[in-house]
PDB file of C-alpha atoms in Angstrom:
ATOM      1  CA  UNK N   1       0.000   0.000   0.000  1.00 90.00           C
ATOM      2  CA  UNK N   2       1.670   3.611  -0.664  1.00 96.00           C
ATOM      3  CA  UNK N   3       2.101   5.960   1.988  1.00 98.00           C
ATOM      4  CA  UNK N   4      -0.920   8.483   2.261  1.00 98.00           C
ATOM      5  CA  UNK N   5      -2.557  10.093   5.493  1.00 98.00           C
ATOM      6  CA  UNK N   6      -6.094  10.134   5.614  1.00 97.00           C
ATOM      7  CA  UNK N   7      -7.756  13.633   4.481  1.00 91.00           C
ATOM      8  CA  UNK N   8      -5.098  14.695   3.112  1.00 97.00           C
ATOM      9  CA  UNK N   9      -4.852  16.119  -0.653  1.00 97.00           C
ATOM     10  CA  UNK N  10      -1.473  14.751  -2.379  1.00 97.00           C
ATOM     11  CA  UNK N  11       1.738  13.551  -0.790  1.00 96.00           C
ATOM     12  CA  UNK N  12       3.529  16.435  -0.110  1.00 97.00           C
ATOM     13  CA  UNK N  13       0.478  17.205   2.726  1.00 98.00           C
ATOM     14  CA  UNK N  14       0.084  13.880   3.940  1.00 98.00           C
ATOM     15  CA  UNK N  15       4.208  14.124   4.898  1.00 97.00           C
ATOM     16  CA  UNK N  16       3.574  17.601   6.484  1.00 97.00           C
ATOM     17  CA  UNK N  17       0.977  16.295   8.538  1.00 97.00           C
ATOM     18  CA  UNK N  18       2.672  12.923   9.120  1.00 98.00           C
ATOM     19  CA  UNK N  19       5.823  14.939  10.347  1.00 97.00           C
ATOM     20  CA  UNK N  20       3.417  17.378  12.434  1.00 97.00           C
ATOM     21  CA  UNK N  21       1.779  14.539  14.262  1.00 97.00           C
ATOM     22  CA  UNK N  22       5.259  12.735  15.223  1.00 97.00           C
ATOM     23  CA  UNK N  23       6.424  15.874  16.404  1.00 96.00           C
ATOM     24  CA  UNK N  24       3.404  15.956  18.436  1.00 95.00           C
ATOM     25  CA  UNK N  25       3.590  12.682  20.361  1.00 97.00           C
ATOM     26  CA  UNK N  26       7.435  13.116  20.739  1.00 96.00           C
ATOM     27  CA  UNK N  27       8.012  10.318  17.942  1.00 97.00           C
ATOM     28  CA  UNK N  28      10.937   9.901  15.648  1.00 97.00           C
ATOM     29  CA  UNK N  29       9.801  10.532  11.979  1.00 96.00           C
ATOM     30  CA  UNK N  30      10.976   7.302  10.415  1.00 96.00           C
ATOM     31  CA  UNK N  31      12.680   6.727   6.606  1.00 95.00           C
ATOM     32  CA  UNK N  32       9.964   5.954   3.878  1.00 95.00           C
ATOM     33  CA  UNK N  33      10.472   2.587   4.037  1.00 95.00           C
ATOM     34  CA  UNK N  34       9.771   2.246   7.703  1.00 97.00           C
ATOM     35  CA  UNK N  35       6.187   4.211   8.156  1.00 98.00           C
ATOM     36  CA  UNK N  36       3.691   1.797   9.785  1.00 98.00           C
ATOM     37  CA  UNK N  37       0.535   0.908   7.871  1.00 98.00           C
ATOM     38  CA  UNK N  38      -0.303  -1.946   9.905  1.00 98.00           C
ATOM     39  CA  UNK N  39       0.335  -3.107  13.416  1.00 98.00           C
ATOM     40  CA  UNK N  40      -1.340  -6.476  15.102  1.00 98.00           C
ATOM     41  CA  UNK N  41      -0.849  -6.875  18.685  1.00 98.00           C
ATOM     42  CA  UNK N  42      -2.018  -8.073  21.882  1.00 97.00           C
ATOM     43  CA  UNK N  43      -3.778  -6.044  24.766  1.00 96.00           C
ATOM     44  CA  UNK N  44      -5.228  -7.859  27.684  1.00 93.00           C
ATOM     45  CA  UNK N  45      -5.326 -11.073  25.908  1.00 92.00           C
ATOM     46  CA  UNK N  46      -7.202  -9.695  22.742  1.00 94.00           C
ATOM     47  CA  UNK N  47      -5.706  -9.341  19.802  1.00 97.00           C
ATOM     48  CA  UNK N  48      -5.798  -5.807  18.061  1.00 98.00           C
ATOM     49  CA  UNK N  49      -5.420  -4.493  14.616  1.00 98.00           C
ATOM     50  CA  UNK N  50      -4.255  -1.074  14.081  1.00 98.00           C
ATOM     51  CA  UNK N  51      -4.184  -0.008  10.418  1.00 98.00           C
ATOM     52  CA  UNK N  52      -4.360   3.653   9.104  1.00 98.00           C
ATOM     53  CA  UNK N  53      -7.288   4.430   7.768  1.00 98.00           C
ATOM     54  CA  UNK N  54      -9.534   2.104   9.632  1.00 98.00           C
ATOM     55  CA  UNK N  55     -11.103   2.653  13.088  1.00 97.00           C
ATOM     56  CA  UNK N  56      -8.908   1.338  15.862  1.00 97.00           C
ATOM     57  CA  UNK N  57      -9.945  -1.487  17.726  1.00 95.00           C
ATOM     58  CA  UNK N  58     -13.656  -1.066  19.629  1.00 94.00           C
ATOM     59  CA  UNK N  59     -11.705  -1.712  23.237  1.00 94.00           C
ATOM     60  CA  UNK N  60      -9.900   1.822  22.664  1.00 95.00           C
ATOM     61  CA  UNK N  61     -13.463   3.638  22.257  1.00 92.00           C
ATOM     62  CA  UNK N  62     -11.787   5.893  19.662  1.00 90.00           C
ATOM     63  CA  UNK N  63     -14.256   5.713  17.114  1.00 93.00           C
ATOM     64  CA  UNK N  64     -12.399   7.346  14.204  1.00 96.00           C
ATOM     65  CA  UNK N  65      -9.862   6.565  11.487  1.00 97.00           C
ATOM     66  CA  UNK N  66      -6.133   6.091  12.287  1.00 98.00           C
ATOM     67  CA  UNK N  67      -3.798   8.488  10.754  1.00 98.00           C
ATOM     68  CA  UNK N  68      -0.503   7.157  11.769  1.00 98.00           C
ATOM     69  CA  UNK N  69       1.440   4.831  13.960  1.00 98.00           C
ATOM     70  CA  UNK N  70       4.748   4.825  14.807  1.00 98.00           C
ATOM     71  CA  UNK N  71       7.412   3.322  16.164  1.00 97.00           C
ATOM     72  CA  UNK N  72       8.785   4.563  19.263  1.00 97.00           C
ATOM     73  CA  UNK N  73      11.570   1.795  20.799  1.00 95.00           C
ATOM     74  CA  UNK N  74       9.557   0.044  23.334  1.00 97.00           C
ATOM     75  CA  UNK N  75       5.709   0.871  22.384  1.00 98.00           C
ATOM     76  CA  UNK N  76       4.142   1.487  19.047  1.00 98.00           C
ATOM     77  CA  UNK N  77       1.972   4.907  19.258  1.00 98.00           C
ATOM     78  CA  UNK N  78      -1.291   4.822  17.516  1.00 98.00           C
ATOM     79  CA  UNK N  79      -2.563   7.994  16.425  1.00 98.00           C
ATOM     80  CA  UNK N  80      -6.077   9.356  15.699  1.00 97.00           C
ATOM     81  CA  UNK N  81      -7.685  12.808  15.721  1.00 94.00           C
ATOM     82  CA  UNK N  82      -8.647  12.979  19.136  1.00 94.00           C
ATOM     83  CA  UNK N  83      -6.029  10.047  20.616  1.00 95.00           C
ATOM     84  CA  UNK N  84      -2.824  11.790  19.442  1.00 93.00           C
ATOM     85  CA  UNK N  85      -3.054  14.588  17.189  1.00 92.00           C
ATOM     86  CA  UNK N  86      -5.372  17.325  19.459  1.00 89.00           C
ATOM     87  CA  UNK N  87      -6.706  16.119  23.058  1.00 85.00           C
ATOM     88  CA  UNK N  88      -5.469  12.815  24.517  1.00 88.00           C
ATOM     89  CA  UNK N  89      -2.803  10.585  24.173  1.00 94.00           C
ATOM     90  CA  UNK N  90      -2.020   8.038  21.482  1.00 97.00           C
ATOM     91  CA  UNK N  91      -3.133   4.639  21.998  1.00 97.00           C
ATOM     92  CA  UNK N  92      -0.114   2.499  22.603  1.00 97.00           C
ATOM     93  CA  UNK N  93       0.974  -0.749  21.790  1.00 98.00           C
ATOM     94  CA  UNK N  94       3.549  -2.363  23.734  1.00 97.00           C
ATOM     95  CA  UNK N  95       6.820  -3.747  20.916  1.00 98.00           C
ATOM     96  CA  UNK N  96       6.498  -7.203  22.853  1.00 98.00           C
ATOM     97  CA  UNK N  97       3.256  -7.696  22.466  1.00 98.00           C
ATOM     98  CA  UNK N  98       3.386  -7.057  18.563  1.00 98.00           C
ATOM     99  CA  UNK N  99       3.320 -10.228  16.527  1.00 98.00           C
ATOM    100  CA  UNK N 100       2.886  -7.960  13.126  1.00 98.00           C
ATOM    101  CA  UNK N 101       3.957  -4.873  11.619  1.00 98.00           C
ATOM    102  CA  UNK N 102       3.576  -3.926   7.937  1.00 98.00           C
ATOM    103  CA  UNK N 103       4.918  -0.625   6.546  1.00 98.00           C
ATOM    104  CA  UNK N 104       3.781   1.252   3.481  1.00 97.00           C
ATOM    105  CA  UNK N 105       5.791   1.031   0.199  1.00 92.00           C
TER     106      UNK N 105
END
């Protein structure tokens, strides 16, 4: 899948934003090759998919689409509009618990 953010008009924004959102949560902004598009983990013996662009899982109550994660050494930080990028903070997903990651292309 190639890199986009959601809402965002061509690829030059959705970096912008991208960058403006790690810089937010205090997260390294990764190479090209390396931006998360897809993260499966496990949180209290559930097993969650994270993928930007889709809702997060229901046990997170964040009902809106994900418009990055990233990787952050020991936890992955999932961010939406409100869990992230203006009032709370990002959902996070423990690295050890993370059986999955797929980046964009």
């Amino acid at each position: 899948m190639d890199f986009f953010v959601p809402s965002a008009t061509d690829l030059e924004q959705a970096k912008t934003v991208y960058s403006s959102i790690a810089a937010h949560v205090s997260a390294p902004v990764p190479n090209d090759d390396k931006r998360v598009s897809k993260l499966v983990w496990s949180h209290e013996d559930t097993v969650c998919i994270a993928e930007v662009g889709q809702q997060p899982p229901e046990i997170f109550r964040a009902p809106e689409e994900i418009l990055a994660i990233f990787e952050c050494g020991d936890v992955y930080k999932i961010c939406t509009q409100n869990r992230g990028v203006i009032n709370f903070n990002p959902i996070l997903a423990n690295t050890k618990d993370v059986s999955k990651v797929e980046y964009f292309k």
